[in-house]
Coordinates of N, CA and C in Angstrom, one line a residue:
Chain A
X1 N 51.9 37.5 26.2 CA 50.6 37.4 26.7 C 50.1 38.8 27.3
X2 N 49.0 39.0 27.0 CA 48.1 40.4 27.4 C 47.9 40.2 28.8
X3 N 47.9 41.6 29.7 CA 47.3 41.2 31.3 C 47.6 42.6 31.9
X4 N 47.8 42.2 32.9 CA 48.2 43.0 34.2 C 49.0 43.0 34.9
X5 N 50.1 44.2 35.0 CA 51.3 43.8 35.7 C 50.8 44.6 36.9
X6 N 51.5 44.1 38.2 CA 51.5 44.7 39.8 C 52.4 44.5 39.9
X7 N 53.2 45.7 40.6 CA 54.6 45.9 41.3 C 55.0 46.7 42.3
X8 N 55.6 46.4 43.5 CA 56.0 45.4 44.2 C 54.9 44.3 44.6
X9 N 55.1 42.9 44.4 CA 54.1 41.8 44.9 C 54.4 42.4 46.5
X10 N 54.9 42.6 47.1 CA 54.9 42.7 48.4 C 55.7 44.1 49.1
X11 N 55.2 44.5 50.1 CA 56.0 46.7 50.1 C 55.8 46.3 52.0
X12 N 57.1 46.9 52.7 CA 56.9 47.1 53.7 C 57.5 48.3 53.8
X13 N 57.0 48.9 54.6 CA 56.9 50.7 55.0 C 56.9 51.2 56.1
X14 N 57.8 52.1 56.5 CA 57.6 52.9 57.4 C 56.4 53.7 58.4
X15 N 55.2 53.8 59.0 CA 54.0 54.6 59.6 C 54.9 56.5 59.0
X16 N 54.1 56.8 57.9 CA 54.7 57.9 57.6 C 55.0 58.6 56.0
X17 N 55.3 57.4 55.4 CA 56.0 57.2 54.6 C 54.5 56.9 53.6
X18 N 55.0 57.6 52.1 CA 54.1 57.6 51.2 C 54.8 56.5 50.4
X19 N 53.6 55.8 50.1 CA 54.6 54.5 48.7 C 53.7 54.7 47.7
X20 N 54.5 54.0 46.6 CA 53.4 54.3 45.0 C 53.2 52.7 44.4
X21 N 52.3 52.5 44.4 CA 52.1 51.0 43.4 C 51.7 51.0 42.5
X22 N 53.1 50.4 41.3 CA 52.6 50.5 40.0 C 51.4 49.3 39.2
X23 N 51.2 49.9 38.5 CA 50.0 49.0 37.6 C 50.3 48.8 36.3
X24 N 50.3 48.7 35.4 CA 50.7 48.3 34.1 C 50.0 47.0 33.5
X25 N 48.8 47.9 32.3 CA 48.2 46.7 31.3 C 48.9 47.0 30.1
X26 N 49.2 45.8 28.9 CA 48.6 45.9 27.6 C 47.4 45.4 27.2
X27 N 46.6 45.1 27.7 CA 45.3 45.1 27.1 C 44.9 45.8 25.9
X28 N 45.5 47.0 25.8 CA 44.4 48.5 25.3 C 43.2 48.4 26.1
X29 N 43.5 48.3 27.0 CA 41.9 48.8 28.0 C 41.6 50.5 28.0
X30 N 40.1 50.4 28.1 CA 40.0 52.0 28.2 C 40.2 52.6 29.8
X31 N 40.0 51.8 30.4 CA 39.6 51.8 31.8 C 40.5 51.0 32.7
X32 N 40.4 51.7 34.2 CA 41.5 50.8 35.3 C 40.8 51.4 36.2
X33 N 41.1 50.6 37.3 CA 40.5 50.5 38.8 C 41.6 49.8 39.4
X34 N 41.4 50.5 41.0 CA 42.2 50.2 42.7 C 40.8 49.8 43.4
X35 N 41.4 48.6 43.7 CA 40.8 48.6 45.2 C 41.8 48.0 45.8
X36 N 40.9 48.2 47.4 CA 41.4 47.8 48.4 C 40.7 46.9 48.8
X37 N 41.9 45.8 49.8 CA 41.1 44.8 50.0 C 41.7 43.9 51.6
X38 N 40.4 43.8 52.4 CA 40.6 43.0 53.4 C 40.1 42.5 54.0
X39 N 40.5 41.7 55.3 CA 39.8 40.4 55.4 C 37.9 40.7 55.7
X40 N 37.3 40.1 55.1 CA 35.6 40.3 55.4 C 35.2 41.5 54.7
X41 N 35.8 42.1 54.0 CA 35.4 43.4 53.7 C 34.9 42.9 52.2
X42 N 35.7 42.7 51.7 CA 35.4 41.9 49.8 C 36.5 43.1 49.3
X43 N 35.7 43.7 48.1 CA 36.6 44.9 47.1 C 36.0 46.4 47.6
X44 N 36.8 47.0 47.9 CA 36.4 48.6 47.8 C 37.1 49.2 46.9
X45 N 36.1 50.3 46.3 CA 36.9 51.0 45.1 C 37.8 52.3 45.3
X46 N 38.7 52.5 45.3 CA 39.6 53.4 45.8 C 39.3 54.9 44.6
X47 N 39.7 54.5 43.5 CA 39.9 55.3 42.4 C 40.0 54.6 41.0
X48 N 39.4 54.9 40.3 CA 38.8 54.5 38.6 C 39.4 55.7 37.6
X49 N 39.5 55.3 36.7 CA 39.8 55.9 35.6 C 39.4 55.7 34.2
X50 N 38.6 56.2 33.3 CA 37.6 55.8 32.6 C 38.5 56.4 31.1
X51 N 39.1 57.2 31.0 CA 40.3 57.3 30.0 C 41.4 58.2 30.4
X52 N 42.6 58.3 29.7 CA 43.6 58.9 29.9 C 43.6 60.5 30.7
X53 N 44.2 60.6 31.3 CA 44.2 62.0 32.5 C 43.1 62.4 32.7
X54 N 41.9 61.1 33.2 CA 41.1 61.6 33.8 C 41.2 60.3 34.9
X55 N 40.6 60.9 36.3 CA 39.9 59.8 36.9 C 39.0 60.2 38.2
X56 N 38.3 59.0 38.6 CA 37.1 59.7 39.8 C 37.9 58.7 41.0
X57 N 36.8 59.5 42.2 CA 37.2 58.8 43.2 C 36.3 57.8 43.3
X58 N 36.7 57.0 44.2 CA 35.6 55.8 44.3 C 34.9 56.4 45.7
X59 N 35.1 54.9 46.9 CA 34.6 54.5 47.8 C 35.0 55.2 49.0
X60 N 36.4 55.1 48.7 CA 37.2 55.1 49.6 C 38.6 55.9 49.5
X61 N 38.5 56.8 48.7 CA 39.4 57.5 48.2 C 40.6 58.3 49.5
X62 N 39.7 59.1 50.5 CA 41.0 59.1 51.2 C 42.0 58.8 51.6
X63 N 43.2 59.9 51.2 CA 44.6 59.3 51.9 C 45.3 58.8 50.6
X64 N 44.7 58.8 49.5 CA 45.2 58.3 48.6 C 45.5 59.2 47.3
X65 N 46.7 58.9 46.0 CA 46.3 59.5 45.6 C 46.9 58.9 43.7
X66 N 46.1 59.0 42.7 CA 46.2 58.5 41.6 C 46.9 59.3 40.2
X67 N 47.5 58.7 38.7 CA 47.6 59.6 38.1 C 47.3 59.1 37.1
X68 N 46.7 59.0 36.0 CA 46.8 58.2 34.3 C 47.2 58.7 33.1
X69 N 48.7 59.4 33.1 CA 49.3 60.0 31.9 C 49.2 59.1 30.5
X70 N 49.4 58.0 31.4 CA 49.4 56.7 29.7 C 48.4 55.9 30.1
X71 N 47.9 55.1 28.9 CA 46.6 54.5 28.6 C 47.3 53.6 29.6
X72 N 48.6 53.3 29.9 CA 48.6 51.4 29.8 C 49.6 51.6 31.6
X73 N 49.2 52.9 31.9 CA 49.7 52.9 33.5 C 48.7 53.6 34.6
X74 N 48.4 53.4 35.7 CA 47.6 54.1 36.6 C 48.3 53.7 38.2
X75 N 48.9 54.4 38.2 CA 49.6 54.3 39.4 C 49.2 54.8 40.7
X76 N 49.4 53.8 41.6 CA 48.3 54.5 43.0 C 49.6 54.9 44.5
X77 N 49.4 56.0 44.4 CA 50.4 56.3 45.8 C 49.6 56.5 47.2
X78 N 50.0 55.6 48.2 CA 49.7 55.8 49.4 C 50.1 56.5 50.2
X79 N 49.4 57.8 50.5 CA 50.1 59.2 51.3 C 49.7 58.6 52.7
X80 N 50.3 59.4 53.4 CA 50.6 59.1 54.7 C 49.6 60.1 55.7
X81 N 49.0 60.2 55.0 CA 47.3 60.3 55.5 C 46.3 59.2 55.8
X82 N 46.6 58.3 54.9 CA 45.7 57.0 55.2 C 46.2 56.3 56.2
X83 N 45.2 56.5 57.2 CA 45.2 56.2 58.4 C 45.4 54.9 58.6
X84 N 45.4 53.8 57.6 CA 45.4 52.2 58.1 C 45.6 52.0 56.7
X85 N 46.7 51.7 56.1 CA 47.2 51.5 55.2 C 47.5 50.0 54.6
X86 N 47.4 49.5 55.6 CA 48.2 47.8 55.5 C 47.0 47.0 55.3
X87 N 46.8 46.7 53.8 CA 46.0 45.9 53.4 C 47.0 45.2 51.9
X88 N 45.5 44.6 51.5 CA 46.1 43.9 49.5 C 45.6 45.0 49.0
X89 N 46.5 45.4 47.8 CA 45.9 46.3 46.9 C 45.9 45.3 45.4
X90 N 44.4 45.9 44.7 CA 44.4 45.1 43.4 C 44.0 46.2 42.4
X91 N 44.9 46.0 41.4 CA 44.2 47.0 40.3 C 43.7 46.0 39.0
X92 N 43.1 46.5 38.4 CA 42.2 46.1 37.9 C 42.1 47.0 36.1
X93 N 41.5 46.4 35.3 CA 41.0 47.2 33.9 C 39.8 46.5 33.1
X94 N 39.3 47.4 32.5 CA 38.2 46.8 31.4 C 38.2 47.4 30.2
X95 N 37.2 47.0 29.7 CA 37.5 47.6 28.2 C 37.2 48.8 28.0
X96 N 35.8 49.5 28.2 CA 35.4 50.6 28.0 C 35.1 51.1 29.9
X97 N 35.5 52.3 30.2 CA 35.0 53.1 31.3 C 34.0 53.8 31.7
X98 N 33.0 53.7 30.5 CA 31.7 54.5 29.9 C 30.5 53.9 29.6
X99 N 29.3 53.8 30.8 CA 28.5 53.3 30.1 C 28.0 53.2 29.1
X100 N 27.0 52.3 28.4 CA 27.0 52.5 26.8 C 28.3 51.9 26.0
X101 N 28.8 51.2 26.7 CA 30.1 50.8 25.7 C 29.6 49.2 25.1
X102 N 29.8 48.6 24.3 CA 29.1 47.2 23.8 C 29.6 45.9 25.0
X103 N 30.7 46.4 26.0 CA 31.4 44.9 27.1 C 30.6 45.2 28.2
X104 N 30.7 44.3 29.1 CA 29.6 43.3 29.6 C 29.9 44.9 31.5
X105 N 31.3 44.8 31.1 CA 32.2 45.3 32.2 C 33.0 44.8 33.3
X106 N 33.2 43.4 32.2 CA 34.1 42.1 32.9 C 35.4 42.7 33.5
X107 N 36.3 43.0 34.4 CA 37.2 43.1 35.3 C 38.2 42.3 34.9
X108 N 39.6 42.8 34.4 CA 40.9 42.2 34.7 C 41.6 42.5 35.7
X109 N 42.1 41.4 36.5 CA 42.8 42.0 37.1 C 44.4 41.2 37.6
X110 N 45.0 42.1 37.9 CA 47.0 42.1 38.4 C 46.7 40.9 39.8
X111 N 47.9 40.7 40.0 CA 48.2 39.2 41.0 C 48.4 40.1 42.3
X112 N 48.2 41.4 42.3 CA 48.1 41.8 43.6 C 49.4 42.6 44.1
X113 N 49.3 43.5 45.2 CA 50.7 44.4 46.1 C 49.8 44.3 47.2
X114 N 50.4 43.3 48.1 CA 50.0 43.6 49.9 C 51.4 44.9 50.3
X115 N 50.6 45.6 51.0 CA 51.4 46.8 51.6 C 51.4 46.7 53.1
X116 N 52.4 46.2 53.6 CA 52.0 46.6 54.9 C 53.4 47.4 55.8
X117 N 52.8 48.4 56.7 CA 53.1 49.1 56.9 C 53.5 49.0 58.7
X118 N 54.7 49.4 59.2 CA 55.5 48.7 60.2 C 55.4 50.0 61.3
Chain B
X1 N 21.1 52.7 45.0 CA 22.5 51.9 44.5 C 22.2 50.6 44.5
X2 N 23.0 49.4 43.7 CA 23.0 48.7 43.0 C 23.6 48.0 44.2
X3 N 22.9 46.2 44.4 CA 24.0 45.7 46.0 C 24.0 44.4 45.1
X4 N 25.0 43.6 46.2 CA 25.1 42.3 46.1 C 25.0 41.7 47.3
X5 N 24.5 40.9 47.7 CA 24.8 39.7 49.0 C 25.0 38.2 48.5
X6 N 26.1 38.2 49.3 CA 26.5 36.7 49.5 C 26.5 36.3 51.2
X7 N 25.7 35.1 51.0 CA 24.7 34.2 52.2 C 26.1 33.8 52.4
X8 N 26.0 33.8 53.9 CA 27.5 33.1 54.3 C 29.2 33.7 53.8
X9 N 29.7 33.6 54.7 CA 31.0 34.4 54.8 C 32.0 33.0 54.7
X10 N 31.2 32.1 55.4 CA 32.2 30.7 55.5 C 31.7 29.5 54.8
X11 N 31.8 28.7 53.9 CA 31.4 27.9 53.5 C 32.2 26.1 53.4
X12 N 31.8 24.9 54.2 CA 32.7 24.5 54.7 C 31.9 22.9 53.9
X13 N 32.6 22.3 52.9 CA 32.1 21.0 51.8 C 32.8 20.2 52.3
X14 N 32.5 18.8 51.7 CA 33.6 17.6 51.8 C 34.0 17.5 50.5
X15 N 35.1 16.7 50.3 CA 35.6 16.3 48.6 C 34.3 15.4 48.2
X16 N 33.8 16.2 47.2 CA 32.8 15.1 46.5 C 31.7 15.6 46.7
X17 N 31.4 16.3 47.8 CA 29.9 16.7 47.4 C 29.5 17.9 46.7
X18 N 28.2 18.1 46.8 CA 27.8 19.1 46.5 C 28.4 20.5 46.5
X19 N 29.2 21.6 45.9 CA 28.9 23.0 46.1 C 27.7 24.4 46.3
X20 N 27.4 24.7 46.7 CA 26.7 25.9 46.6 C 26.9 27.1 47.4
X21 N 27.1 28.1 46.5 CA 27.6 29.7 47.3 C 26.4 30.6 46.2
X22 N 25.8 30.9 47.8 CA 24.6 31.8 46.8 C 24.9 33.4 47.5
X23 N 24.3 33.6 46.2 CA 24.5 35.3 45.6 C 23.1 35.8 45.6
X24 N 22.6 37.1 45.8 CA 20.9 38.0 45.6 C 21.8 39.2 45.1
X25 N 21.1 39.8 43.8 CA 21.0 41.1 44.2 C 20.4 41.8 43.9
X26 N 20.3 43.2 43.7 CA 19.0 44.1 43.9 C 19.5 45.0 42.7
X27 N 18.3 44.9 41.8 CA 18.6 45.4 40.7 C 17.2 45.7 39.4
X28 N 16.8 46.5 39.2 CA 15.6 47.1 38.4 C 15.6 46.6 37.3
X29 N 16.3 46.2 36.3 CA 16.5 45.6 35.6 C 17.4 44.4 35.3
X30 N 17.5 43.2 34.7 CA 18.6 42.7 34.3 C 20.0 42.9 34.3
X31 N 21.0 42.5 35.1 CA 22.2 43.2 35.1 C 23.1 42.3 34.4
X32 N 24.2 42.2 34.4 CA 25.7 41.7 34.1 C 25.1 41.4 35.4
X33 N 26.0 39.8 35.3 CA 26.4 39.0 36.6 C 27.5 38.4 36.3
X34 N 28.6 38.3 37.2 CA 30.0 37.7 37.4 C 30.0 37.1 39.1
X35 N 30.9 35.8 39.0 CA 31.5 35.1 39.7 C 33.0 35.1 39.4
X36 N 33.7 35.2 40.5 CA 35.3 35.9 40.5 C 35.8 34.4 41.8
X37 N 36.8 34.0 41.2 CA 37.5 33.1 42.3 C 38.8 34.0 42.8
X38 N 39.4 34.0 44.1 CA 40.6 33.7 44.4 C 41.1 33.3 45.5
X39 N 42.4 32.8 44.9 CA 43.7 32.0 46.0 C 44.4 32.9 46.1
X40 N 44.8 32.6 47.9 CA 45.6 33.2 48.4 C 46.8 34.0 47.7
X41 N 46.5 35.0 48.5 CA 47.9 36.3 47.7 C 47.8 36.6 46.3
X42 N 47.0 36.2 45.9 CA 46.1 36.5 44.2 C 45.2 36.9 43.9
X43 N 45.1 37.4 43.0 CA 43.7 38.7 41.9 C 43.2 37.6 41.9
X44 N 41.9 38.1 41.3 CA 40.6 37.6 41.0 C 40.7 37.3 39.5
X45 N 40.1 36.0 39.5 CA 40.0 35.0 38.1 C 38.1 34.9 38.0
X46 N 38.3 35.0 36.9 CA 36.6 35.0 36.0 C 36.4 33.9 36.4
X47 N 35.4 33.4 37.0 CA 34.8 32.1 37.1 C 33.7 31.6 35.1
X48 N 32.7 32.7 35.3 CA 31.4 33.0 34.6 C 31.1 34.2 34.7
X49 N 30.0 34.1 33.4 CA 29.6 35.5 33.8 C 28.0 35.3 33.3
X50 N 26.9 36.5 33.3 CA 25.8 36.3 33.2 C 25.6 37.8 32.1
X51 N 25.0 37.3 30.6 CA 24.9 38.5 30.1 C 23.6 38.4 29.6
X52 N 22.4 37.7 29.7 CA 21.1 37.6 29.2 C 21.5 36.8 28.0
X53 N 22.3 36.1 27.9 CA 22.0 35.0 26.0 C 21.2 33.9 26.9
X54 N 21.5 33.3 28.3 CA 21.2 32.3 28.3 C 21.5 31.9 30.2
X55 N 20.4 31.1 30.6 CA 20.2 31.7 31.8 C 20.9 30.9 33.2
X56 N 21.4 29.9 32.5 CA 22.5 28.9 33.4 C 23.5 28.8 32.3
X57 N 24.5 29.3 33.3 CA 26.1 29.7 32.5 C 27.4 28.9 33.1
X58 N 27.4 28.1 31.9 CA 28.9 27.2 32.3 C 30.1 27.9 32.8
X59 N 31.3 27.8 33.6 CA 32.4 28.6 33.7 C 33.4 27.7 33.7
X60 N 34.4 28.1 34.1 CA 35.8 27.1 34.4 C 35.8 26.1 35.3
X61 N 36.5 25.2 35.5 CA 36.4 24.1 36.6 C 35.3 23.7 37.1
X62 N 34.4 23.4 36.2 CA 33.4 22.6 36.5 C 32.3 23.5 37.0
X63 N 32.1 25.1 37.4 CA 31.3 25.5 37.9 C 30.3 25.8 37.0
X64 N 29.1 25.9 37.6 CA 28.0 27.1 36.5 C 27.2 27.7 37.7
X65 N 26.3 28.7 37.0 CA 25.5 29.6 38.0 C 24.3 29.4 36.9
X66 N 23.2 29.9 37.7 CA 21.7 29.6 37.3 C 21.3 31.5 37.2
X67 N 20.8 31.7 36.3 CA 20.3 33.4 36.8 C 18.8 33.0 37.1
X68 N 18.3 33.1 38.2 CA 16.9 33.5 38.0 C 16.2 35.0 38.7
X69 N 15.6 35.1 37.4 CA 14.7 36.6 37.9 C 14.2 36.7 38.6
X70 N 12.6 35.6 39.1 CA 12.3 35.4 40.4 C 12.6 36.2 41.5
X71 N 14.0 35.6 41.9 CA 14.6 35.5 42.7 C 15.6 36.4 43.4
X72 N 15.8 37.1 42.0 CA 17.3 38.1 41.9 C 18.4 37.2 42.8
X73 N 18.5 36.0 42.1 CA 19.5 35.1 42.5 C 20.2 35.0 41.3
X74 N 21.3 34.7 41.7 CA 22.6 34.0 40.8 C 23.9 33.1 41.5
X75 N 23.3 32.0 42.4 CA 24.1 30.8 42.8 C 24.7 30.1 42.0
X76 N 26.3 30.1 42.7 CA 27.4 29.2 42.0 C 26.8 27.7 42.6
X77 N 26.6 27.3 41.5 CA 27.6 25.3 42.0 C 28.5 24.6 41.3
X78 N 28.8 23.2 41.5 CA 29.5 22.6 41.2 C 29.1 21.1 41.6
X79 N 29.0 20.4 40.8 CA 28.4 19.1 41.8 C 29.4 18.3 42.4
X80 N 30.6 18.2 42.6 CA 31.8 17.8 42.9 C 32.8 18.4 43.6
X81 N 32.9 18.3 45.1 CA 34.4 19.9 45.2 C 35.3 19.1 45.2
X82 N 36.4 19.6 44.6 CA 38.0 19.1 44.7 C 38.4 20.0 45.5
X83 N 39.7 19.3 46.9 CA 40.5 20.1 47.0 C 40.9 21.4 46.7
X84 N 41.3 21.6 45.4 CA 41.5 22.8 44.4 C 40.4 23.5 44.8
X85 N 39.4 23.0 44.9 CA 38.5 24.6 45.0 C 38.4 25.6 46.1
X86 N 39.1 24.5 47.2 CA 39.2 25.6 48.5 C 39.8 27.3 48.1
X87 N 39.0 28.3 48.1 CA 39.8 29.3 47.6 C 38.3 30.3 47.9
X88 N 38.2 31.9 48.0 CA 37.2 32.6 48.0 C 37.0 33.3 47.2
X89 N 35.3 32.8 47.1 CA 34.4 33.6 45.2 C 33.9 34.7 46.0
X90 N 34.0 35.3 45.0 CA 33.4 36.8 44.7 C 32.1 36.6 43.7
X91 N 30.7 37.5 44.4 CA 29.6 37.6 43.3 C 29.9 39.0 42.9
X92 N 29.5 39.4 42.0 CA 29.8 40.4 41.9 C 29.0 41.5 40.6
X93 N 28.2 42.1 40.0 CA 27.0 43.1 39.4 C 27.3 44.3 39.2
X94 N 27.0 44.0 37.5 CA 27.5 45.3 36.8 C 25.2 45.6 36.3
X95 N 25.4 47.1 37.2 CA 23.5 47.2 36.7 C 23.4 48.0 35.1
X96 N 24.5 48.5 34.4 CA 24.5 48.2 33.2 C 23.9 50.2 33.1
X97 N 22.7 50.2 33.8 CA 22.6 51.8 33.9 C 23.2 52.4 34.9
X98 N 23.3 53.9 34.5 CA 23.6 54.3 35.5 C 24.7 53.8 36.7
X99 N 25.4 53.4 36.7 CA 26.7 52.7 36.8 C 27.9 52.8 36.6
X100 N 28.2 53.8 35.7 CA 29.4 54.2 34.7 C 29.9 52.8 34.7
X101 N 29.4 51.6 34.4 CA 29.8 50.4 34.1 C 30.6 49.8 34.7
X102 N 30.5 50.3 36.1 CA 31.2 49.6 37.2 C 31.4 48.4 38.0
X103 N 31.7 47.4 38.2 CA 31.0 46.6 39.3 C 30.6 46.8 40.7
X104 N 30.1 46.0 41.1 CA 29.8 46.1 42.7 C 30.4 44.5 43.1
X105 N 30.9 44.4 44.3 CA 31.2 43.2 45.2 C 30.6 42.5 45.7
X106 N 30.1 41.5 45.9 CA 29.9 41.0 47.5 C 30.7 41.0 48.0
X107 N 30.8 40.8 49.7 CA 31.9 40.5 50.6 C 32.4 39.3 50.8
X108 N 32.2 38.5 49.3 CA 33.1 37.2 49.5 C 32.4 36.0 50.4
X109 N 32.9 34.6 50.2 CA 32.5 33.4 50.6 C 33.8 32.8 50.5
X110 N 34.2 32.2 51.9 CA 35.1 31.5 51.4 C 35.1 30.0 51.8
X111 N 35.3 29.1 50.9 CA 34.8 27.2 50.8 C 35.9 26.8 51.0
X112 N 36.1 26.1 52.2 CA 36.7 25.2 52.5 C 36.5 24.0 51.7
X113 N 37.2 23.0 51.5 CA 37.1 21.7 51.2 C 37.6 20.9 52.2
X114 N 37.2 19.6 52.5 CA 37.8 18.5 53.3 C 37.7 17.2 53.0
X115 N 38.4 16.7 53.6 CA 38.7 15.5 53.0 C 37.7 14.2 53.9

């Protein structure tokens, strides 16, 4: 079955310590998205990626930091700059990353990595 | 920029009645509209979505949303809540321009059910 993989479902951490959370679609999506997420807040967009070894910042980008060598990975590391780290992280993909594409810009997304940090 | 509001943060039904979680948003033209459900410790599941074929859109488990222009509304219901539905929707607007085809959130609603 096609989807979205998240890994670790759950990360606890040292105050200090950088962690990396992996993402992994087969979709063939062109595109993937982080956010962050906590209670009352809804989704913030951390960092986007609209094709391979490229990507923008979003919302909320500080403290954070992304890479997209392969279409079907976007891995998000939490540097130890981000001042409040301990949230859910959700990554996400769609089909095209470019407006003008023929999809709607419907959102898949992974079962989630809560990170919290000790 | 492109917003969404969702009326209410808390939303609190009995088994059997009515649903309603309403959504506005602000947008110059006709956008993509999406409703997103999730349960605890879980991603976001496609409820429906809104693409201009047609202007009250069926989704999964019983729900549909109404688009109206008027209004720059797109309210979820459901005429029935189960149990099962306790969980928090997401509205959520893609404005199609200028966008780079991104969504935008609301801050969520979350429906209790009771018995």
């Amino acid at each position: 079955d096609g989807g979205i993989t998240q890994s670790p479902k759950y990360l606890f951490r040292k105050e200090g310590q950088n962690v990396t959370l992996s993402c992994e679609q087969n979709l063939n999506h062109d595109a993937m998205y982080w956010y962050r997420q906590d209670p009352g807040q809804g989704l913030r967009l951390i960092y986007y990626s609209q094709i391979v070894n490229d990507f923008q910042k979003g919302d909320i980008a500080e403290g954070y930091s992304v890479s997209r060598e392969k279409k079907e990975s976007f891995p998000l590391t939490v540097t130890s700059a981000q001042k409040n780290p301990t949230a859910f992280y959700l990554c996400a993909s769609s089909i095209y990353g470019l407006a003008g594409g023929s999809d709607t810009g419907e959102l898949f997304f992974g079962e989630g990595s809560r990170l919290t940090v000790l | 920029a492109q917003s969404v509001t969702q009326l209410g943060s808390h939303v609190s039904v009995s088994e059997g009645a009515l649903v309603l979680l309403r959504c506005n948003y602000s947008s110059s033209v006709p956008p993509y509209l999406f409703w997103y459900v999730q349960y605890p410790n879980q991603g976001l599941q496609l409820l429906l979505k809104y693409t201009s074929a047609a202007t009250l859109v069926k989704g999964i488990n019983g729900f549909e949303a109404e688009f109206k222009k008027s209004e720059t509304s797109f309210h979820l219901t459901k005429p029935s809540a189960h149990m099962s539905d306790a969980a928090e929707y997401f509205c959520a607007v893609n404005p199609i321009t200028g966008g780079g085809n991104k969504l935008t959130f609301g801050t969520g609603t979350q429906l209790k059910v009771e018995l």
